[in-house]
XYZ file of C-alpha atoms in Angstrom:
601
model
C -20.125 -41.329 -4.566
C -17.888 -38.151 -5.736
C -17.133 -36.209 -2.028
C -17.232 -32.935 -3.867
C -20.730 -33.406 -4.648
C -22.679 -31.508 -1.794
C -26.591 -30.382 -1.015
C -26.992 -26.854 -1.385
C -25.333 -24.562 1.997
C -27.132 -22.249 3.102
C -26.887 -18.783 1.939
C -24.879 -16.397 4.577
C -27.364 -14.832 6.391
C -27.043 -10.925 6.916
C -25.496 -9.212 10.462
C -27.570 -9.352 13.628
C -26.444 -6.242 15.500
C -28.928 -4.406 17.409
C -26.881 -1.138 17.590
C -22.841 -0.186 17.923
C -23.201 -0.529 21.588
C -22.586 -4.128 21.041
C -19.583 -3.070 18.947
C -18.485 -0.904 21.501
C -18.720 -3.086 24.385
C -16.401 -5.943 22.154
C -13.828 -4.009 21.766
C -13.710 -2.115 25.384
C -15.061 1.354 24.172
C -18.779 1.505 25.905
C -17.841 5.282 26.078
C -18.287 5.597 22.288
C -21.978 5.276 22.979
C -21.728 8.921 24.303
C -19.119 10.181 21.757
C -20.362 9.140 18.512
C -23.610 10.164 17.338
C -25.731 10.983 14.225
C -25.135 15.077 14.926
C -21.909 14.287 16.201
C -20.296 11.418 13.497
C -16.740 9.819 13.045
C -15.663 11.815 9.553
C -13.724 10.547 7.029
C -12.740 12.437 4.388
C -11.086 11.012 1.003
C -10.325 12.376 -2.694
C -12.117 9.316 -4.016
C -14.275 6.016 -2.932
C -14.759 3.053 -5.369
C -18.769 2.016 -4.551
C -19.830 1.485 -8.230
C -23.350 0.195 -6.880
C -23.500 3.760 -5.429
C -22.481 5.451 -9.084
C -19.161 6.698 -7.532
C -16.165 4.786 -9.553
C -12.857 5.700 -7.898
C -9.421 5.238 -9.177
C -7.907 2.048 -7.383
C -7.072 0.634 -4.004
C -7.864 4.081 -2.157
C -10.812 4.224 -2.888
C -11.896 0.538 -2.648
C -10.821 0.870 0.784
C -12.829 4.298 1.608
C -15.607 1.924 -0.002
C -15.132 -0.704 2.394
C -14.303 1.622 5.521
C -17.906 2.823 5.086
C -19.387 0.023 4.567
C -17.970 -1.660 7.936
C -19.302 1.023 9.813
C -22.629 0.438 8.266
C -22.467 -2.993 9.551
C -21.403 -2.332 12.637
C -24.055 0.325 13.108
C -21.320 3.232 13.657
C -22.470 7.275 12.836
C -20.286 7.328 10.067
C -20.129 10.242 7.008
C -17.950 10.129 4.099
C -17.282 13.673 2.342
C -16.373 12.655 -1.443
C -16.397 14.209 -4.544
C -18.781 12.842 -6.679
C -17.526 13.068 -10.532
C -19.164 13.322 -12.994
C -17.271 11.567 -15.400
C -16.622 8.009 -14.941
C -13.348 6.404 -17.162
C -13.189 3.104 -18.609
C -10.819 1.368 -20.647
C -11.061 -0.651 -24.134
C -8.129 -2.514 -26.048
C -8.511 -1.781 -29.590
C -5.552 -3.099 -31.726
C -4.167 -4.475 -28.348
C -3.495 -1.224 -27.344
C -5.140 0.636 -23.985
C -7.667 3.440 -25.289
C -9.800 5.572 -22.623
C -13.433 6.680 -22.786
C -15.848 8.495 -20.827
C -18.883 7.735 -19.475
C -20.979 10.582 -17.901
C -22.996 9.508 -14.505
C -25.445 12.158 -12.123
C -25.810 11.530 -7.971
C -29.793 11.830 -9.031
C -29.074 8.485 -10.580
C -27.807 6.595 -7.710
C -30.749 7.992 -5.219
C -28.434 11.302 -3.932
C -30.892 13.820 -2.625
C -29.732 17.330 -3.798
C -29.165 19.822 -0.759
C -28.001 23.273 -1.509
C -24.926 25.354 -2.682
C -21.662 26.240 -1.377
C -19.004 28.340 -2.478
C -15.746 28.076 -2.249
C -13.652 31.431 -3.883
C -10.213 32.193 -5.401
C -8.810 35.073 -6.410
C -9.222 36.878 -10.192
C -12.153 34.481 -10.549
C -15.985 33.804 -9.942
C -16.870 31.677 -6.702
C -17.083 28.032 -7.744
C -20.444 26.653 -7.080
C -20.754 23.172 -5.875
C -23.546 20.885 -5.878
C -24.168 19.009 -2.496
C -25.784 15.800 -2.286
C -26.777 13.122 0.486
C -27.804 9.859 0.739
C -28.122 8.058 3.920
C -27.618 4.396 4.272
C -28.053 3.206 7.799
C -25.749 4.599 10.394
C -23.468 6.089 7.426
C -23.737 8.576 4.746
C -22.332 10.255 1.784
C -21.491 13.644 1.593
C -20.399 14.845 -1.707
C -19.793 17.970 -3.742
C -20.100 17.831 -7.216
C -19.822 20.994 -10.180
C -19.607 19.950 -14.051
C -16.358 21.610 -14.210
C -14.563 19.461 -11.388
C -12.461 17.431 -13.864
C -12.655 13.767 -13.656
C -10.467 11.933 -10.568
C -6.531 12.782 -10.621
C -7.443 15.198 -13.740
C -4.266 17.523 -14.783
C -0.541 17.736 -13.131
C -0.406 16.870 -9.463
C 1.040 19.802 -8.673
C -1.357 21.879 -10.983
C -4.046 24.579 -10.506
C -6.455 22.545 -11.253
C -5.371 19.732 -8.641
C -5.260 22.222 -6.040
C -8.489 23.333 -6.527
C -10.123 19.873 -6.263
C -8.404 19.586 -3.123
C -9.480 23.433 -1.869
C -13.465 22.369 -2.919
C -13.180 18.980 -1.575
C -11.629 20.315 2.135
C -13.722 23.987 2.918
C -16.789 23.180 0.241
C -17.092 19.872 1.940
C -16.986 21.695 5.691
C -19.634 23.657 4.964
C -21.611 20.413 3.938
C -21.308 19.532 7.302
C -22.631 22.769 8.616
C -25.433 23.211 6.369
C -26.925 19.080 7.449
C -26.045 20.497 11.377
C -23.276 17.709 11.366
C -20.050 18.409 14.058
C -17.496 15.389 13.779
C -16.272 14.320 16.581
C -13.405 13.468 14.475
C -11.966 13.455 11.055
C -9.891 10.802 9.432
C -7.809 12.048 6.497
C -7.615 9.574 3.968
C -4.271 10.875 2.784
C -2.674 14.495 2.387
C -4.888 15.683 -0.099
C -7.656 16.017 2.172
C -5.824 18.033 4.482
C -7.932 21.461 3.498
C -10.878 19.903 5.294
C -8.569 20.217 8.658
C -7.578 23.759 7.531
C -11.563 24.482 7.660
C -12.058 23.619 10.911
C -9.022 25.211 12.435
C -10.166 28.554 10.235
C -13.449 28.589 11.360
C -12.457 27.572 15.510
C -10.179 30.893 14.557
C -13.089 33.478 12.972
C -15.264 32.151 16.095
C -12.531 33.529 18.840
C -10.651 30.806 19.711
C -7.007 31.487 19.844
C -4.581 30.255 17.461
C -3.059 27.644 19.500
C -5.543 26.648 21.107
C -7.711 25.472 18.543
C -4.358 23.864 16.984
C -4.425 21.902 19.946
C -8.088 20.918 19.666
C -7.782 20.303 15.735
C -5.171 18.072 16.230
C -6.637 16.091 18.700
C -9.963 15.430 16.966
C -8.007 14.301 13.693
C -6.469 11.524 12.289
C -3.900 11.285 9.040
C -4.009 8.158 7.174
C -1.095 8.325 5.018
C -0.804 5.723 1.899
C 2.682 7.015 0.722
C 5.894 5.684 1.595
C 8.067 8.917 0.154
C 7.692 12.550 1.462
C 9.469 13.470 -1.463
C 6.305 11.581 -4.170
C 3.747 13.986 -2.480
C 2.836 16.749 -4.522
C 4.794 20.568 -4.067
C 2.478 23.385 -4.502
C 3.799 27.321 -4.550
C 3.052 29.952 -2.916
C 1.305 32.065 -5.528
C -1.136 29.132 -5.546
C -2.273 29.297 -1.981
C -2.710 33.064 -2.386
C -4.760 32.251 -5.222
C -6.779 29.543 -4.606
C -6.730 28.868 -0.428
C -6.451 32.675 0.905
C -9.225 33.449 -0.259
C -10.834 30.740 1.750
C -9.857 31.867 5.065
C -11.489 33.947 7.481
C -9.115 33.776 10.312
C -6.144 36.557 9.563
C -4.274 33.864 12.412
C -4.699 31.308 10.603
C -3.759 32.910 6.691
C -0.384 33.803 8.938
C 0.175 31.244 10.001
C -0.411 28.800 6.996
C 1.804 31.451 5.250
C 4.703 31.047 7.811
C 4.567 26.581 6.513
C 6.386 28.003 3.334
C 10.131 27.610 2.405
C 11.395 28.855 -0.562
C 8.025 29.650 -1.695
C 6.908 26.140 -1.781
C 4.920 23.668 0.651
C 4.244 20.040 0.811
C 0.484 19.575 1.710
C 1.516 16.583 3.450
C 3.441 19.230 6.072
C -0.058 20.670 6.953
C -1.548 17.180 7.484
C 1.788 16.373 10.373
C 1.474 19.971 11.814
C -2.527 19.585 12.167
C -2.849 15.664 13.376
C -1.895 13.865 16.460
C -2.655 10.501 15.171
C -1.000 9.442 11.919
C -1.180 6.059 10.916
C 0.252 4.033 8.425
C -1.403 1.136 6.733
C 0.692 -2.179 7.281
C 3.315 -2.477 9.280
C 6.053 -2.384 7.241
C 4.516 0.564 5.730
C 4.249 2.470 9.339
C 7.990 1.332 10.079
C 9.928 2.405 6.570
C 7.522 5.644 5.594
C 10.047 8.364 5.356
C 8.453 11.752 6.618
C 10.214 14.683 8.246
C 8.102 17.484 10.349
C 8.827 21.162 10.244
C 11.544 20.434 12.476
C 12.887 17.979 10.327
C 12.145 14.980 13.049
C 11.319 11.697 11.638
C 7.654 11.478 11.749
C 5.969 8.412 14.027
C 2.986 6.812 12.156
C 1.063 3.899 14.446
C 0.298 0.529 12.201
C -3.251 -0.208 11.238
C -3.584 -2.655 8.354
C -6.464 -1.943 5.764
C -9.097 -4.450 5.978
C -11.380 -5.565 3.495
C -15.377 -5.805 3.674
C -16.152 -9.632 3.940
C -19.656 -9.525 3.259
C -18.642 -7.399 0.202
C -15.811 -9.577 -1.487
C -16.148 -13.223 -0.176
C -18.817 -15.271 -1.638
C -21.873 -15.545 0.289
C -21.495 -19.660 0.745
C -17.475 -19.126 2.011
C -18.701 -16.954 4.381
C -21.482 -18.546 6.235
C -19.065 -21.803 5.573
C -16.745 -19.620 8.883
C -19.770 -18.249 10.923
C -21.065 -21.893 10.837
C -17.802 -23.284 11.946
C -17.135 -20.653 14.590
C -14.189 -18.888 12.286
C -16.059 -15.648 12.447
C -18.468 -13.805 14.933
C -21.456 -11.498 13.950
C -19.611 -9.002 13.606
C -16.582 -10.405 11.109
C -14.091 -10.847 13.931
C -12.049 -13.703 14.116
C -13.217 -15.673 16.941
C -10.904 -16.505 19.782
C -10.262 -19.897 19.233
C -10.619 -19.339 15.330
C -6.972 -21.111 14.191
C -8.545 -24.380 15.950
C -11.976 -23.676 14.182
C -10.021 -23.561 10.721
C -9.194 -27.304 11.222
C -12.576 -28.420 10.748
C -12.177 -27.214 6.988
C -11.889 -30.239 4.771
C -10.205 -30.569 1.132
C -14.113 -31.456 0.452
C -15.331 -28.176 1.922
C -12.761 -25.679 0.255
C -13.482 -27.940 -3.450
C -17.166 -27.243 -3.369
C -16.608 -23.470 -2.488
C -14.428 -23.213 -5.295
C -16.330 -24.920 -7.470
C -19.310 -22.400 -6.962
C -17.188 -19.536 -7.128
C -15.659 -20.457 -10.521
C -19.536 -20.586 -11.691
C -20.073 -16.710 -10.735
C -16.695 -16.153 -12.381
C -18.014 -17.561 -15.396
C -20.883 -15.693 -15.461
C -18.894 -12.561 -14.717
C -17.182 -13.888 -17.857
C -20.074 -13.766 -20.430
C -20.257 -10.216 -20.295
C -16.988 -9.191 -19.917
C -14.610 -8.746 -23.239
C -11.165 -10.309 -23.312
C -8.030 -8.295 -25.668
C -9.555 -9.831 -28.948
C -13.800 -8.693 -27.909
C -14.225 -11.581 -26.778
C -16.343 -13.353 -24.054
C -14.355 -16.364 -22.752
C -14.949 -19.220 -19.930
C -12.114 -21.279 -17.999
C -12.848 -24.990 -17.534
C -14.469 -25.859 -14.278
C -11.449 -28.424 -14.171
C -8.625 -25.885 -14.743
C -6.226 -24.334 -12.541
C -6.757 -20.459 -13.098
C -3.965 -18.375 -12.056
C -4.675 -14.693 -11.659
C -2.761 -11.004 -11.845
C -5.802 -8.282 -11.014
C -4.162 -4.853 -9.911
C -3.609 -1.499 -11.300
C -1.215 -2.111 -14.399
C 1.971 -0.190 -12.955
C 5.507 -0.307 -13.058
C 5.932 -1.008 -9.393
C 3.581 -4.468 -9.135
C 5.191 -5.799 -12.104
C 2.389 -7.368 -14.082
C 5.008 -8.205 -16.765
C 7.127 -10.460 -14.844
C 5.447 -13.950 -15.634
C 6.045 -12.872 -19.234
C 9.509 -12.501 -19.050
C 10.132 -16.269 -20.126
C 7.401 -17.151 -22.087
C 8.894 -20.870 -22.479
C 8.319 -21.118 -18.596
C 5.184 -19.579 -18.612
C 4.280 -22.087 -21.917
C 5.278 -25.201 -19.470
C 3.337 -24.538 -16.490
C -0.064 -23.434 -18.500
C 0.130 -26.964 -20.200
C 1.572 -29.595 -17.704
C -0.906 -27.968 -15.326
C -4.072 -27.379 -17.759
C -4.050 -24.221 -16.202
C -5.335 -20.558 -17.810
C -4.199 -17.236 -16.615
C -6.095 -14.261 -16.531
C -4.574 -10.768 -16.159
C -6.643 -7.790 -15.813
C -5.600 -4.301 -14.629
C -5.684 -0.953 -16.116
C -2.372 1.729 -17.364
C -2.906 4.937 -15.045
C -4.088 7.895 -17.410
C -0.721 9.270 -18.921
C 1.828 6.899 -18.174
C 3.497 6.334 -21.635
C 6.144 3.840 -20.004
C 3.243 1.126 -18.896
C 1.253 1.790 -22.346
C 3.720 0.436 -23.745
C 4.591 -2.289 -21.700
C 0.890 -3.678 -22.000
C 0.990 -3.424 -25.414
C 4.265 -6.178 -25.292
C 2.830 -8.208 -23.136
C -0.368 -8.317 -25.316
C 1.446 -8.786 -28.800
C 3.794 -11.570 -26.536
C 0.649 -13.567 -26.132
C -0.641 -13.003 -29.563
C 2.499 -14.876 -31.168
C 2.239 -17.430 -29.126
C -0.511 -20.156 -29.759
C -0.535 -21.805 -26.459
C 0.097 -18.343 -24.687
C -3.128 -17.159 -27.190
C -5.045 -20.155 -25.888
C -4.884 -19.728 -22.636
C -4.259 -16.023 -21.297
C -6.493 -13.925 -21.650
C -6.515 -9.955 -20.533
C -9.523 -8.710 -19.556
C -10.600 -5.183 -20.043
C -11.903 -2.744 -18.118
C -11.101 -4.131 -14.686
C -13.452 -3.339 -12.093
C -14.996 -4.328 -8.750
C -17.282 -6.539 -10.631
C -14.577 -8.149 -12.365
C -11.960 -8.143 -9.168
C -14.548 -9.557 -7.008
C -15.176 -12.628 -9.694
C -11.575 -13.116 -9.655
C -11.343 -13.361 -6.063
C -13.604 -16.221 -5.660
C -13.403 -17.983 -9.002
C -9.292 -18.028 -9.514
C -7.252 -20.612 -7.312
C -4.053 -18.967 -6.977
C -3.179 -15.191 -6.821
C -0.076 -13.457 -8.183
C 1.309 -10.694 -6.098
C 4.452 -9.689 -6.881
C 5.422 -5.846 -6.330
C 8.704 -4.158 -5.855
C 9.351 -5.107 -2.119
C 9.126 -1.761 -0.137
C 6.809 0.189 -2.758
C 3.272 -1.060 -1.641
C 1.754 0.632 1.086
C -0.685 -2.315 1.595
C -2.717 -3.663 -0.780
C -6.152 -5.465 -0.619
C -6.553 -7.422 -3.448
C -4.306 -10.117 -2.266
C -6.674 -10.215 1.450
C -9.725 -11.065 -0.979
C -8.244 -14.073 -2.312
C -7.120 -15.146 0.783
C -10.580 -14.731 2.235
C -11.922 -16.808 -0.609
C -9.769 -19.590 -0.338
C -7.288 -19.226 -3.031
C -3.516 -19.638 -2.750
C -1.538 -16.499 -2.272
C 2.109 -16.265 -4.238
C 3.602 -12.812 -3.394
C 7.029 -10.943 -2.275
C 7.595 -10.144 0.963
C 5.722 -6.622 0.142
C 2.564 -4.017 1.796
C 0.216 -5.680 3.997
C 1.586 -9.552 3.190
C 4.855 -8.657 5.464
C 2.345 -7.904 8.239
C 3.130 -11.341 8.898
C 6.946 -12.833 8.754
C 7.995 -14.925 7.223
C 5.220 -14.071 5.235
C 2.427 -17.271 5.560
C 1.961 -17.837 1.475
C 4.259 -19.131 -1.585
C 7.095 -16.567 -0.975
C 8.441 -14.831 -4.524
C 12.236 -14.457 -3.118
C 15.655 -13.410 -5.316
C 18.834 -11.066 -5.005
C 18.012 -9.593 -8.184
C 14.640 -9.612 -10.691
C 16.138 -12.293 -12.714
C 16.348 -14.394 -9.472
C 13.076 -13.135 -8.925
C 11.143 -14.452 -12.070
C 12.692 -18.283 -11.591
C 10.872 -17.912 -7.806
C 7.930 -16.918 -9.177
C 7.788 -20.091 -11.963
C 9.337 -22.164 -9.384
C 5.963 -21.285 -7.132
C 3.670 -21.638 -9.920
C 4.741 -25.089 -10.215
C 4.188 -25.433 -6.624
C 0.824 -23.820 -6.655
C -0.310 -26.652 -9.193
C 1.379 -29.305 -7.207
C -0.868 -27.879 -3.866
C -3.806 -27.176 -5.864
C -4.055 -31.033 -7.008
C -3.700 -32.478 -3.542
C -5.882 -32.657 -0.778
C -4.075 -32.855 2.238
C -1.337 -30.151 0.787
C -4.695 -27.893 -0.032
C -5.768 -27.966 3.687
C -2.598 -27.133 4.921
C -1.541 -24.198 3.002
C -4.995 -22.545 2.797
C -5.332 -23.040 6.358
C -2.076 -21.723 7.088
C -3.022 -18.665 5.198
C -6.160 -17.772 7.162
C -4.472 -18.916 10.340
C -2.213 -16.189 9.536
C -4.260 -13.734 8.066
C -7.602 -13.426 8.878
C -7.402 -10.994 11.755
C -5.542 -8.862 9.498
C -7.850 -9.237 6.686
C -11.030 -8.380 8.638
C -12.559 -5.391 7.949
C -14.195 -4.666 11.416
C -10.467 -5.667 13.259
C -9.908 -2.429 10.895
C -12.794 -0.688 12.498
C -12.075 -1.897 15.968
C -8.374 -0.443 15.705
C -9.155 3.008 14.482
C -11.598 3.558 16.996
C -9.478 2.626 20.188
C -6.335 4.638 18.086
C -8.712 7.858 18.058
C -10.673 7.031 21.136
C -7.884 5.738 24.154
C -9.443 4.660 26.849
C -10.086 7.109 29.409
C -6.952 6.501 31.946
C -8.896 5.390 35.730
C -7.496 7.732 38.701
C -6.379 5.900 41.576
C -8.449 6.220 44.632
C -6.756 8.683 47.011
C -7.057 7.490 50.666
C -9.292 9.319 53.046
C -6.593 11.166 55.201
C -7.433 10.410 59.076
C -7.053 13.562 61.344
C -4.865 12.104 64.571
C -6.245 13.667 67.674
C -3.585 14.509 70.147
C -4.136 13.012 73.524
C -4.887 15.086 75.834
């Protein structure tokens, strides 16, 4: 009898939580009951959210993780809003001649169920008031808040230090505040999903200002109700705007003659970081690994090194693992209702057998092949990998940095592993809009592979990478290749989803991975690149070697989770931000009923 052959698993069942209060209660914050309501909601504010199924197509890991912040909370049954633009253009990407081309799809909120509400204004000077469109659409405890105008530009449109940037940022931070007011929402706080947001603090600290509260004091109160998620590890990559730009496009925004003095007194030389606002107007800044929190180089007004607190990112399991995985740890007490590890989970993860993580995989290379059949690889093509090959993957953002080129850089070693291991490798990532240097450097890769028969045969890049197409990845590939420039990744996610699906992890020392050291995968180590490359062959090997063996399987994917599943959970995310924003209230000692002495008498 094969022992890979199983019945049919259940399929994961979906949440059982009666309300947050149960959250709450878990994670010693009953209070939040009180504090957090559908008037008065935990706000999170971001540039851009990747939630295809809800027509809104961001531009990478920030917006995945927006994505999957909200869709915790919806899960968890938290009062959650998320103020977003909503574009109206949607990019995708075609190779045509093996070179990257763009295109432009147009998409309406009306389409994806987004009730229309009204219009605000937001005003600059020499020019009209710029309506925007607001829309809602409530699912569960959570909603969307977006603006939207036709003339918004698509996502990262124009210069980052443009006009045209600016004013995204200006209509995204006091158009979205007056959202709020006009659904009778109050946050009881904000999270800033990184410096450009920052305008929606400068709302609230104008309007505390225009309704008589003094200047400092409703600093005070600003910065306590908000939070500053920062995703960048330079002060010096955020963008610079000048002055005559704030008096152009932010003046005109503010009631509060305070407040305009105030912002106006941030300048030096005529220019100002954003990112300067966002550590003047926050108490809690947070980073989003550790390494991340401990290397991020930011100066305040007073040049002081600024202090971010580490919370990882976490991923939405119910989102990115596949269904059978998943109930696979509830039913073995890996994971409770509510996508926590459990507390004896690193014991629980022994009871997962060779057998076990073979069957998963097996199903998940099914959906990946279905994914497949509609997906186009650099030739038009549909393709499907063998059900008995080893598929190695590379699914990220095409960029300098994560070094998508580096298993290319010997393609005789690259040759050798693909056929002594009958394995396939699929890469899949897009150029960002613009940059020439990694046009080009996709366009070698691709005419690399097209040269070489065996390379021809067996990688294949896919276009148009997506969540559809990272998610089939995730649970369909058997080993992961991670390999930025250690110290340039903030985080990262994608490498959490394969984890979660049971895939072997090959990476640097790099983002989110280093949470952990030494880091618990197949480690890509060198003094220089070229050391670097022969690692990262030298692990492929490896990966094969694992991949064929049962007892070596168990080990290393159980080491993985042992080491990463708290990290990787999406509600540990939750459960961090809340008790970051929301301390618990410090008990007062009991003072001692003083006894009057009577004199005798």
């Amino acid at each position: 009898m094969d022992p890979y052959i199983y019945t049919e698993k259940p399929k994961y069942q979906p949440h059982d939580i009666e309300d947050a209060s149960e959250f709450y209660d878990v994670i010693e914050r009953s209070s939040l009951t009180h504090q957090l309501s559908e008037n008065r909601p935990y706000v999170y504010w971001t540039m851009e959210i990747y939630d295809k199924s809800n027509g809104i197509k961001g531009g990478g890991g920030l917006g995945v993780l927006a994505a999957d912040t909200r869709r915790v909370a919806e899960k968890l049954e938290v009062p959650f809003v998320v103020v977003t633009p909503f574009y109206r253009s949607e990019s995708h990407q075609k190779i045509t001649d093996l070179a990257q081309e763009e295109f432009s799809e147009s998409v309406s909120p009306q389409d994806y169920g987004f009730e229309y509400i009204d219009e605000v204004f937001v005003s600059s000077n020499g020019f009209p008031d710029a309506s925007l469109s607001i829309f809602k659409k409530t699912l569960g405890s959570t909603q969307f808040v977006t603006i939207s105008e036709p003339n918004f530009g698509q996502l990262y449109e124009g210069d980052g230090s443009g006009d045209h940037r600016l004013y995204q940022e200006v209509a995204l931070g006091f158009g979205g505040y007056k959202a709020l007011k006009l659904l009778g929402i109050k946050p009881a706080v904000i999270q800033l999903n990184e410096t450009a947001t920052i305008f929606a603090a400068l709302a609230r600290l104008d309007e505390l200002c225009a309704n008589g509260m003094n200047l400092y004091e409703a600093i005070v109160y600003v910065r306590k109700h908000t939070l500053y998620t920062n995703h960048t590890l330079l002060q010096a990559a955020e963008p610079e705007f000048h002055r005559s730009q704030f008096e152009k496009l932010v003046l005109p925004n503010i009631k509060s003659n305070a407040v305009r003095c105030w912002l106006m007194e941030q300048f030096r030389n005529d220019r100002l970081r954003p990112n300067l606002l966002a550590i003047e107007l926050t108490e809690a800044k947070n980073g989003v690994s550790k390494l991340h929190a401990r290397v991020a180089n930011f100066r305040d007004r007073n040049n002081d090194k600024v202090k971010f607190q580490a919370i990882t990112n976490g991923i939405d399991l119910e989102t990115w693992v596949l269904p059978e995985t998943l109930q696979t740890y509830r039913d073995h007490g890996i994971i409770d209702k509510f996508g926590l590890p459990t507390n004896d989970f690193s014991e629980k993860l022994n009871s997962l057998s060779s057998a076990d993580l073979r069957y998963l995989k097996k199903l998940g290379r099914k959906e990946l092949n279905k994914v497949l059949l509609n997906r186009q690889d650099q030739y038009g093509k549909s393709i499907q990998i063998p059900e008995n090959a080893i598929l190695f993957d590379f699914k990220r953002r095409f960029a300098n940095y994560k070094r998508p080129y580096m298993p290319f850089e010997n393609p005789d070693s690259l040759r050798q592993i693909l056929i002594s291991h009958n394995a396939h490798y699929i890469l899949t990532g897009k150029v960002h809009q613009g940059d020439v240097t990694m046009y080009q450097k996709l366009l070698e890769v691709l005419k690399l592979i097209d040269n070489d028969p065996v390379l021809k045969e067996r990688v294949h890049y896919i276009q148009d990478y997506d969540e559809e197409l990272g998610r089939a990845l995730a649970i369909g590939s058997d080993a992961s290749i991670n390999i930025p420039i250690v110290g340039l990744e903030a985080c990262g996610t994608s490498w959490e989803k394969d984890i979660a699906n049971l895939k072997l992890l090959i990476s640097t020392s790099d983002g989110g991975v280093a949470d952990v050291q030494p880091i618990a995968c197949l480690e890509v180590t060198g003094r220089n690149y070229e050391a670097e490359v022969s690692s990262l062959y030298v692990n492929m090997h490896k990966a094969a070697a694992i991949l064929k063996n049962d007892q070596l399987l168990e080990k290393h994917i159980r080491h993985q989770l042992s080491n990463y599943l708290p990290i990787i959970s999406g509600a540990r995310m939750m459960k961090d931000y809340l008790k970051f924003i929301f301390p618990k209230p410090q008990i007062q000692p009991k003072k001692e009923p003083q006894i009057k002495r009577i004199p005798i008498q």
